mmCIF file of N, CA and C in Angstrom:
data_model
loop_
_atom_site.group_PDB
_atom_site.id
_atom_site.type_symbol
_atom_site.label_atom_id
_atom_site.label_comp_id
_atom_site.label_asym_id
_atom_site.label_seq_id
_atom_site.Cartn_x
_atom_site.Cartn_y
_atom_site.Cartn_z
ATOM 1 N N UNK A 16 -0.006 -36.437 -123.047
ATOM 2 C CA UNK A 16 0.345 -37.130 -124.252
ATOM 3 C C UNK A 16 1.650 -36.632 -124.875
ATOM 4 N N UNK A 17 2.501 -37.418 -125.182
ATOM 5 C CA UNK A 17 3.732 -37.019 -125.853
ATOM 6 C C UNK A 17 3.930 -37.708 -127.273
ATOM 7 N N UNK A 18 4.679 -37.122 -128.099
ATOM 8 C CA UNK A 18 5.004 -37.705 -129.444
ATOM 9 C C UNK A 18 6.201 -37.283 -129.784
ATOM 10 N N UNK A 19 6.880 -38.069 -130.755
ATOM 11 C CA UNK A 19 8.245 -37.627 -131.293
ATOM 12 C C UNK A 19 8.261 -37.417 -132.593
ATOM 13 N N UNK A 20 8.698 -36.341 -133.161
ATOM 14 C CA UNK A 20 8.825 -36.143 -134.611
ATOM 15 C C UNK A 20 10.162 -36.443 -135.026
ATOM 16 N N UNK A 21 10.352 -37.328 -135.828
ATOM 17 C CA UNK A 21 11.761 -37.577 -136.463
ATOM 18 C C UNK A 21 11.739 -37.509 -138.120
ATOM 19 N N UNK A 22 12.847 -36.887 -138.458
ATOM 20 C CA UNK A 22 13.077 -36.605 -140.051
ATOM 21 C C UNK A 22 14.158 -37.579 -140.223
ATOM 22 N N UNK A 23 13.820 -38.666 -140.832
ATOM 23 C CA UNK A 23 14.712 -39.744 -141.192
ATOM 24 C C UNK A 23 15.502 -39.474 -142.598
ATOM 25 N N UNK A 24 16.698 -39.943 -142.571
ATOM 26 C CA UNK A 24 17.354 -39.707 -143.789
ATOM 27 C C UNK A 24 17.746 -41.251 -144.171
ATOM 28 N N UNK A 25 18.122 -41.197 -145.615
ATOM 29 C CA UNK A 25 18.589 -42.598 -145.970
ATOM 30 C C UNK A 25 19.698 -43.226 -145.356
ATOM 31 N N UNK A 26 19.627 -44.554 -145.251
ATOM 32 C CA UNK A 26 20.982 -45.142 -144.631
ATOM 33 C C UNK A 26 22.277 -44.758 -145.520
ATOM 34 N N UNK A 27 23.319 -44.463 -144.523
ATOM 35 C CA UNK A 27 24.283 -44.090 -145.339
ATOM 36 C C UNK A 27 25.664 -43.899 -144.389
ATOM 37 N N UNK A 28 26.370 -42.801 -144.389
ATOM 38 C CA UNK A 28 27.686 -42.667 -143.504
ATOM 39 C C UNK A 28 27.334 -42.714 -142.129
ATOM 40 N N UNK A 29 28.379 -43.131 -141.254
ATOM 41 C CA UNK A 29 27.917 -43.137 -139.952
ATOM 42 C C UNK A 29 27.985 -41.694 -139.178
ATOM 43 N N UNK A 30 28.148 -40.761 -139.891
ATOM 44 C CA UNK A 30 27.998 -39.324 -139.246
ATOM 45 C C UNK A 30 27.156 -38.758 -140.245
ATOM 46 N N UNK A 31 26.466 -37.689 -139.440
ATOM 47 C CA UNK A 31 25.202 -36.985 -140.055
ATOM 48 C C UNK A 31 25.871 -36.137 -141.238
ATOM 49 N N UNK A 32 25.265 -36.056 -142.316
ATOM 50 C CA UNK A 32 25.724 -35.223 -143.401
ATOM 51 C C UNK A 32 25.819 -33.782 -143.080
ATOM 52 N N UNK A 33 26.741 -33.049 -143.518
ATOM 53 C CA UNK A 33 26.920 -31.557 -143.127
ATOM 54 C C UNK A 33 27.123 -30.939 -144.589
ATOM 55 N N UNK A 34 26.959 -29.511 -144.641
ATOM 56 C CA UNK A 34 27.154 -28.887 -145.894
ATOM 57 C C UNK A 34 28.623 -29.199 -146.312
ATOM 58 N N UNK A 35 28.761 -29.107 -147.573
ATOM 59 C CA UNK A 35 30.095 -29.332 -148.251
ATOM 60 C C UNK A 35 31.183 -28.392 -147.749
ATOM 61 N N UNK A 36 30.776 -27.144 -147.581
ATOM 62 C CA UNK A 36 31.738 -26.052 -147.395
ATOM 63 C C UNK A 36 32.273 -26.149 -145.832
ATOM 64 N N UNK A 37 31.453 -26.967 -144.973
ATOM 65 C CA UNK A 37 32.003 -26.929 -143.530
ATOM 66 C C UNK A 37 33.532 -27.758 -143.438
ATOM 67 N N UNK A 38 34.285 -27.272 -142.730
ATOM 68 C CA UNK A 38 35.625 -27.775 -142.449
ATOM 69 C C UNK A 38 35.636 -28.653 -141.239
ATOM 70 N N UNK A 39 35.101 -29.929 -141.474
ATOM 71 C CA UNK A 39 34.941 -30.946 -140.317
ATOM 72 C C UNK A 39 36.288 -31.494 -139.932
ATOM 73 N N UNK A 40 36.548 -31.526 -138.671
ATOM 74 C CA UNK A 40 37.950 -31.928 -138.195
ATOM 75 C C UNK A 40 37.848 -33.490 -138.185
ATOM 76 N N UNK A 41 38.924 -34.247 -138.155
ATOM 77 C CA UNK A 41 38.799 -35.788 -137.784
ATOM 78 C C UNK A 41 38.133 -36.085 -136.325
ATOM 79 N N UNK A 42 38.148 -35.154 -135.534
ATOM 80 C CA UNK A 42 37.495 -35.206 -134.230
ATOM 81 C C UNK A 42 36.105 -35.048 -134.180
ATOM 82 N N UNK A 43 35.523 -34.748 -135.309
ATOM 83 C CA UNK A 43 34.011 -34.477 -135.513
ATOM 84 C C UNK A 43 33.585 -33.112 -135.019
ATOM 85 N N UNK A 44 34.382 -32.125 -135.193
ATOM 86 C CA UNK A 44 34.053 -30.749 -134.782
ATOM 87 C C UNK A 44 34.090 -29.867 -136.186
ATOM 88 N N UNK A 45 33.516 -28.794 -135.979
ATOM 89 C CA UNK A 45 33.380 -27.753 -137.026
ATOM 90 C C UNK A 45 33.497 -26.447 -136.400
ATOM 91 N N UNK A 46 34.279 -25.609 -137.106
ATOM 92 C CA UNK A 46 34.298 -24.050 -136.655
ATOM 93 C C UNK A 46 33.074 -23.420 -136.480
ATOM 94 N N UNK A 47 32.991 -22.571 -135.566
ATOM 95 C CA UNK A 47 31.750 -21.859 -135.373
ATOM 96 C C UNK A 47 31.287 -20.911 -136.755
ATOM 97 N N UNK A 48 32.445 -20.480 -137.287
ATOM 98 C CA UNK A 48 32.239 -19.484 -138.358
ATOM 99 C C UNK A 48 31.636 -20.173 -139.609
ATOM 100 N N UNK A 49 31.899 -21.459 -139.757
ATOM 101 C CA UNK A 49 31.247 -22.303 -140.890
ATOM 102 C C UNK A 49 29.798 -22.387 -140.574
ATOM 103 N N UNK A 50 29.449 -22.725 -139.418
ATOM 104 C CA UNK A 50 27.971 -22.682 -139.076
ATOM 105 C C UNK A 50 27.296 -21.401 -139.233
ATOM 106 N N UNK A 51 27.915 -20.129 -138.828
ATOM 107 C CA UNK A 51 27.323 -18.938 -138.878
ATOM 108 C C UNK A 51 27.181 -18.611 -140.426
ATOM 109 N N UNK A 52 28.125 -18.977 -141.189
ATOM 110 C CA UNK A 52 27.942 -18.832 -142.691
ATOM 111 C C UNK A 52 26.719 -19.386 -143.284
ATOM 112 N N UNK A 53 26.505 -20.693 -142.904
ATOM 113 C CA UNK A 53 25.489 -21.389 -143.352
ATOM 114 C C UNK A 53 24.294 -20.804 -142.899
ATOM 115 N N UNK A 54 23.916 -20.259 -141.604
ATOM 116 C CA UNK A 54 22.844 -19.637 -141.315
ATOM 117 C C UNK A 54 22.599 -18.295 -141.707
ATOM 118 N N UNK A 55 23.629 -17.613 -142.048
ATOM 119 C CA UNK A 55 23.620 -16.345 -142.485
ATOM 120 C C UNK A 55 23.530 -15.194 -141.364
ATOM 121 N N UNK A 56 23.623 -15.557 -140.154
ATOM 122 C CA UNK A 56 23.699 -14.710 -138.975
ATOM 123 C C UNK A 56 24.687 -14.938 -138.062
ATOM 124 N N UNK A 57 25.856 -14.318 -138.314
ATOM 125 C CA UNK A 57 26.998 -14.468 -137.375
ATOM 126 C C UNK A 57 26.738 -14.051 -135.977
ATOM 127 N N UNK A 58 26.123 -12.869 -135.776
ATOM 128 C CA UNK A 58 26.086 -12.411 -134.433
ATOM 129 C C UNK A 58 25.111 -13.352 -133.540
ATOM 130 N N UNK A 59 23.975 -13.755 -134.310
ATOM 131 C CA UNK A 59 23.020 -14.642 -133.499
ATOM 132 C C UNK A 59 23.783 -15.951 -133.252
ATOM 133 N N UNK A 60 24.614 -16.735 -134.192
ATOM 134 C CA UNK A 60 25.204 -17.757 -134.009
ATOM 135 C C UNK A 60 26.156 -17.684 -132.677
ATOM 136 N N UNK A 61 26.822 -16.669 -132.780
ATOM 137 C CA UNK A 61 27.938 -16.330 -131.841
ATOM 138 C C UNK A 61 27.508 -16.198 -130.463
ATOM 139 N N UNK A 62 26.241 -15.539 -130.278
ATOM 140 C CA UNK A 62 25.596 -15.070 -129.094
ATOM 141 C C UNK A 62 25.145 -16.520 -128.622
ATOM 142 N N UNK A 63 24.542 -17.341 -129.335
ATOM 143 C CA UNK A 63 24.060 -18.529 -129.083
ATOM 144 C C UNK A 63 25.208 -19.554 -128.404
ATOM 145 N N UNK A 64 26.178 -19.445 -129.208
ATOM 146 C CA UNK A 64 27.461 -20.339 -128.736
ATOM 147 C C UNK A 64 27.778 -19.953 -127.535
ATOM 148 N N UNK A 65 27.988 -18.597 -127.239
ATOM 149 C CA UNK A 65 28.564 -18.047 -125.884
ATOM 150 C C UNK A 65 27.542 -18.248 -124.811
ATOM 151 N N UNK A 66 26.396 -18.043 -125.031
ATOM 152 C CA UNK A 66 25.401 -17.894 -123.982
ATOM 153 C C UNK A 66 24.384 -19.099 -123.627
ATOM 154 N N UNK A 67 24.416 -20.028 -124.576
ATOM 155 C CA UNK A 67 23.261 -21.052 -124.428
ATOM 156 C C UNK A 67 23.958 -22.497 -124.220
ATOM 157 N N UNK A 68 25.007 -22.403 -123.669
ATOM 158 C CA UNK A 68 25.681 -23.793 -123.333
ATOM 159 C C UNK A 68 26.142 -24.727 -124.535
ATOM 160 N N UNK A 69 26.516 -24.058 -125.643
ATOM 161 C CA UNK A 69 26.896 -24.936 -126.654
ATOM 162 C C UNK A 69 28.448 -25.162 -126.275
ATOM 163 N N UNK A 70 28.758 -26.512 -126.260
ATOM 164 C CA UNK A 70 30.202 -27.000 -125.970
ATOM 165 C C UNK A 70 31.194 -26.623 -126.893
ATOM 166 N N UNK A 71 32.115 -25.736 -126.654
ATOM 167 C CA UNK A 71 33.308 -25.526 -127.458
ATOM 168 C C UNK A 71 34.358 -26.474 -127.184
ATOM 169 N N UNK A 72 34.693 -27.274 -128.156
ATOM 170 C CA UNK A 72 35.656 -28.393 -127.901
ATOM 171 C C UNK A 72 36.983 -28.007 -127.884
ATOM 172 N N UNK A 73 37.334 -26.994 -128.684
ATOM 173 C CA UNK A 73 38.847 -26.539 -128.853
ATOM 174 C C UNK A 73 38.776 -25.160 -129.415
ATOM 175 N N UNK A 74 39.698 -24.578 -129.134
ATOM 176 C CA UNK A 74 40.159 -23.096 -129.914
ATOM 177 C C UNK A 74 41.319 -23.206 -130.379
ATOM 178 N N UNK A 75 41.594 -22.811 -131.565
ATOM 179 C CA UNK A 75 42.972 -22.833 -132.123
ATOM 180 C C UNK A 75 42.887 -21.814 -133.399
ATOM 181 N N UNK A 76 44.337 -21.734 -133.770
ATOM 182 C CA UNK A 76 44.568 -20.912 -134.936
ATOM 183 C C UNK A 76 44.833 -19.588 -134.685
ATOM 184 N N UNK A 77 45.133 -18.724 -135.627
ATOM 185 C CA UNK A 77 45.617 -17.267 -135.190
ATOM 186 C C UNK A 77 44.568 -16.437 -134.660
ATOM 187 N N UNK A 78 43.203 -16.602 -135.155
ATOM 188 C CA UNK A 78 42.185 -15.744 -134.739
ATOM 189 C C UNK A 78 41.390 -16.588 -133.639
ATOM 190 N N UNK A 79 41.796 -17.618 -133.097
ATOM 191 C CA UNK A 79 41.242 -18.308 -131.958
ATOM 192 C C UNK A 79 39.974 -18.790 -132.427
ATOM 193 N N UNK A 80 39.906 -19.559 -133.664
ATOM 194 C CA UNK A 80 38.930 -20.201 -133.949
ATOM 195 C C UNK A 80 38.264 -21.029 -133.051
ATOM 196 N N UNK A 81 36.841 -21.116 -132.745
ATOM 197 C CA UNK A 81 36.139 -21.987 -131.896
ATOM 198 C C UNK A 81 35.532 -23.223 -132.542
ATOM 199 N N UNK A 82 35.627 -24.339 -132.216
ATOM 200 C CA UNK A 82 35.104 -25.470 -132.820
ATOM 201 C C UNK A 82 34.173 -26.082 -131.758
ATOM 202 N N UNK A 83 33.189 -26.566 -132.565
ATOM 203 C CA UNK A 83 32.022 -27.166 -131.789
ATOM 204 C C UNK A 83 31.728 -28.561 -132.345
ATOM 205 N N UNK A 84 30.977 -29.528 -131.664
ATOM 206 C CA UNK A 84 30.586 -30.703 -132.171
ATOM 207 C C UNK A 84 29.680 -30.651 -133.323
ATOM 208 N N UNK A 85 29.792 -31.381 -134.212
ATOM 209 C CA UNK A 85 28.866 -31.507 -135.405
ATOM 210 C C UNK A 85 27.557 -31.520 -135.048
ATOM 211 N N UNK A 86 27.245 -32.411 -134.093
ATOM 212 C CA UNK A 86 25.702 -32.524 -133.664
ATOM 213 C C UNK A 86 25.197 -31.213 -133.030
ATOM 214 N N UNK A 87 26.145 -30.448 -132.328
ATOM 215 C CA UNK A 87 25.629 -29.129 -131.825
ATOM 216 C C UNK A 87 25.400 -28.099 -133.091
ATOM 217 N N UNK A 88 26.310 -28.237 -133.935
ATOM 218 C CA UNK A 88 26.280 -27.393 -135.072
ATOM 219 C C UNK A 88 25.031 -27.676 -135.876
ATOM 220 N N UNK A 89 24.654 -29.074 -136.150
ATOM 221 C CA UNK A 89 23.325 -29.126 -136.882
ATOM 222 C C UNK A 89 22.038 -28.838 -136.146
ATOM 223 N N UNK A 90 22.172 -28.915 -134.732
ATOM 224 C CA UNK A 90 21.086 -28.417 -133.909
ATOM 225 C C UNK A 90 20.991 -26.834 -134.000
ATOM 226 N N UNK A 91 22.186 -26.066 -134.366
ATOM 227 C CA UNK A 91 21.990 -24.937 -134.423
ATOM 228 C C UNK A 91 21.445 -24.446 -135.709
ATOM 229 N N UNK A 92 21.766 -25.004 -136.743
ATOM 230 C CA UNK A 92 21.191 -24.836 -138.155
ATOM 231 C C UNK A 92 19.806 -24.977 -138.160
ATOM 232 N N UNK A 93 19.156 -26.163 -137.398
ATOM 233 C CA UNK A 93 17.897 -26.507 -137.308
ATOM 234 C C UNK A 93 17.081 -25.457 -136.685
ATOM 235 N N UNK A 94 17.801 -24.997 -135.431
ATOM 236 C CA UNK A 94 17.277 -23.976 -134.590
ATOM 237 C C UNK A 94 17.160 -22.666 -135.420
ATOM 238 N N UNK A 95 18.019 -22.361 -136.205
ATOM 239 C CA UNK A 95 17.987 -21.125 -137.019
ATOM 240 C C UNK A 95 16.860 -21.181 -138.077
ATOM 241 N N UNK A 96 16.548 -22.169 -138.681
ATOM 242 C CA UNK A 96 15.510 -22.500 -139.537
ATOM 243 C C UNK A 96 14.137 -22.261 -138.972
ATOM 244 N N UNK A 97 14.154 -22.996 -137.915
ATOM 245 C CA UNK A 97 12.820 -22.935 -137.189
ATOM 246 C C UNK A 97 12.600 -21.513 -136.516
ATOM 247 N N UNK A 98 13.633 -20.790 -136.044
ATOM 248 C CA UNK A 98 13.499 -19.523 -135.386
ATOM 249 C C UNK A 98 13.195 -18.442 -136.456
ATOM 250 N N UNK A 99 13.718 -18.705 -137.640
ATOM 251 C CA UNK A 99 13.177 -17.683 -138.637
ATOM 252 C C UNK A 99 11.624 -17.906 -139.088
ATOM 253 N N UNK A 100 11.435 -19.204 -139.077
ATOM 254 C CA UNK A 100 9.766 -19.440 -139.388
ATOM 255 C C UNK A 100 8.881 -18.976 -138.412
ATOM 256 N N UNK A 101 9.374 -19.224 -137.099
ATOM 257 C CA UNK A 101 8.505 -18.733 -136.100
ATOM 258 C C UNK A 101 8.687 -17.190 -135.600
ATOM 259 N N UNK A 102 9.562 -16.588 -136.140
ATOM 260 C CA UNK A 102 9.878 -15.072 -135.656
ATOM 261 C C UNK A 102 10.349 -14.956 -134.522
ATOM 262 N N UNK A 103 11.240 -15.999 -133.866
ATOM 263 C CA UNK A 103 11.728 -15.849 -132.632
ATOM 264 C C UNK A 103 13.418 -15.586 -132.775
ATOM 265 N N UNK A 104 14.001 -15.356 -131.654
ATOM 266 C CA UNK A 104 15.550 -15.247 -131.763
ATOM 267 C C UNK A 104 16.072 -16.720 -131.833
ATOM 268 N N UNK A 105 17.340 -16.752 -132.434
ATOM 269 C CA UNK A 105 17.917 -18.040 -132.543
ATOM 270 C C UNK A 105 18.300 -18.846 -131.152
ATOM 271 N N UNK A 106 18.725 -17.832 -130.179
ATOM 272 C CA UNK A 106 19.086 -18.420 -128.825
ATOM 273 C C UNK A 106 17.790 -18.944 -128.231
ATOM 274 N N UNK A 107 16.780 -18.259 -128.373
ATOM 275 C CA UNK A 107 15.395 -18.788 -127.849
ATOM 276 C C UNK A 107 15.008 -20.091 -128.304
ATOM 277 N N UNK A 108 15.110 -20.156 -129.651
ATOM 278 C CA UNK A 108 14.697 -21.504 -130.229
ATOM 279 C C UNK A 108 15.729 -22.562 -129.946
ATOM 280 N N UNK A 109 17.025 -22.368 -129.820
ATOM 281 C CA UNK A 109 18.163 -23.311 -129.561
ATOM 282 C C UNK A 109 17.708 -23.754 -128.164
ATOM 283 N N UNK A 110 17.626 -22.944 -127.207
ATOM 284 C CA UNK A 110 17.198 -23.292 -125.709
ATOM 285 C C UNK A 110 16.103 -24.336 -125.788
ATOM 286 N N UNK A 111 15.041 -24.042 -126.407
ATOM 287 C CA UNK A 111 13.742 -24.824 -126.530
ATOM 288 C C UNK A 111 14.208 -26.219 -127.054
ATOM 289 N N UNK A 112 14.907 -26.183 -128.204
ATOM 290 C CA UNK A 112 15.226 -27.587 -128.908
ATOM 291 C C UNK A 112 15.977 -28.306 -127.887
ATOM 292 N N UNK A 113 17.063 -27.730 -127.208
ATOM 293 C CA UNK A 113 18.015 -28.419 -126.283
ATOM 294 C C UNK A 113 17.169 -28.972 -125.042
ATOM 295 N N UNK A 114 16.303 -28.180 -124.648
ATOM 296 C CA UNK A 114 15.520 -28.393 -123.419
ATOM 297 C C UNK A 114 14.609 -29.667 -123.567
ATOM 298 N N UNK A 115 14.175 -29.779 -124.936
ATOM 299 C CA UNK A 115 13.238 -30.812 -125.275
ATOM 300 C C UNK A 115 13.821 -32.067 -125.403
ATOM 301 N N UNK A 116 15.303 -32.162 -125.367
ATOM 302 C CA UNK A 116 16.001 -33.450 -125.536
ATOM 303 C C UNK A 116 16.186 -33.718 -126.934
ATOM 304 N N UNK A 117 16.387 -32.854 -127.719
ATOM 305 C CA UNK A 117 16.592 -33.209 -129.196
ATOM 306 C C UNK A 117 18.095 -33.792 -129.300
ATOM 307 N N UNK A 118 18.015 -34.770 -130.440
ATOM 308 C CA UNK A 118 19.297 -35.569 -130.624
ATOM 309 C C UNK A 118 19.499 -35.635 -132.189
ATOM 310 N N UNK A 119 20.827 -35.617 -132.354
ATOM 311 C CA UNK A 119 21.277 -35.839 -133.850
ATOM 312 C C UNK A 119 21.973 -37.197 -133.925
ATOM 313 N N UNK A 120 21.479 -38.064 -134.981
ATOM 314 C CA UNK A 120 22.295 -39.284 -135.265
ATOM 315 C C UNK A 120 22.567 -39.279 -136.734
ATOM 316 N N UNK A 121 23.219 -40.227 -137.056
ATOM 317 C CA UNK A 121 23.421 -40.492 -138.435
ATOM 318 C C UNK A 121 22.395 -40.498 -139.385
ATOM 319 N N UNK A 122 21.133 -41.008 -138.810
ATOM 320 C CA UNK A 122 20.012 -41.185 -139.580
ATOM 321 C C UNK A 122 18.934 -40.081 -139.382
ATOM 322 N N UNK A 123 19.006 -39.254 -138.243
ATOM 323 C CA UNK A 123 17.769 -38.449 -138.083
ATOM 324 C C UNK A 123 18.099 -37.308 -136.969
ATOM 325 N N UNK A 124 17.275 -36.229 -137.064
ATOM 326 C CA UNK A 124 17.205 -35.298 -136.141
ATOM 327 C C UNK A 124 15.960 -35.575 -135.508
ATOM 328 N N UNK A 125 15.935 -35.891 -134.051
ATOM 329 C CA UNK A 125 14.759 -36.146 -133.441
ATOM 330 C C UNK A 125 14.476 -35.142 -132.293
ATOM 331 N N UNK A 126 13.346 -34.556 -132.465
ATOM 332 C CA UNK A 126 12.964 -33.318 -131.391
ATOM 333 C C UNK A 126 11.575 -33.942 -130.806
ATOM 334 N N UNK A 127 11.762 -34.489 -129.618
ATOM 335 C CA UNK A 127 10.459 -34.831 -128.858
ATOM 336 C C UNK A 127 9.500 -33.615 -128.739
ATOM 337 N N UNK A 128 8.325 -33.911 -129.087
ATOM 338 C CA UNK A 128 7.155 -32.914 -128.919
ATOM 339 C C UNK A 128 6.176 -33.357 -127.816
ATOM 340 N N UNK A 129 5.952 -32.250 -127.021
ATOM 341 C CA UNK A 129 4.789 -32.539 -125.996
ATOM 342 C C UNK A 129 3.500 -31.835 -126.421
ATOM 343 N N UNK A 130 2.690 -32.770 -126.846
ATOM 344 C CA UNK A 130 1.467 -32.281 -127.328
ATOM 345 C C UNK A 130 0.292 -32.423 -126.393
ATOM 346 N N UNK A 131 -0.555 -31.341 -126.151
ATOM 347 C CA UNK A 131 -1.516 -31.390 -125.254
ATOM 348 C C UNK A 131 -2.808 -31.458 -126.101
ATOM 349 N N UNK A 132 -3.545 -32.250 -125.580
ATOM 350 C CA UNK A 132 -4.973 -32.760 -126.137
ATOM 351 C C UNK A 132 -6.124 -32.011 -125.283
#
């Protein structure tokens, strides 16, 4: 038996809403440092980006700022919240969410759930 959990948002812009302090580029990317600031755990975000297959779209600037797609950034924030609640590492939760086939759209974050009866 399978089920899908969807958190729907009100119809609105074509891109998912992001925190106001994120510096989203016209290409739809955001600096990893903005995501880390939102989660409050830079080492965990940095590790997850480096080791868990998060696509780094570009690197630029003096300090070689890494930019990731907004959809990946939002999954990282969701994973951080769930990891905190579950008492597990961010990287562990991010891998589980990605493996489940989670998607981010303008209207929803969808995480398919495999329920056993």
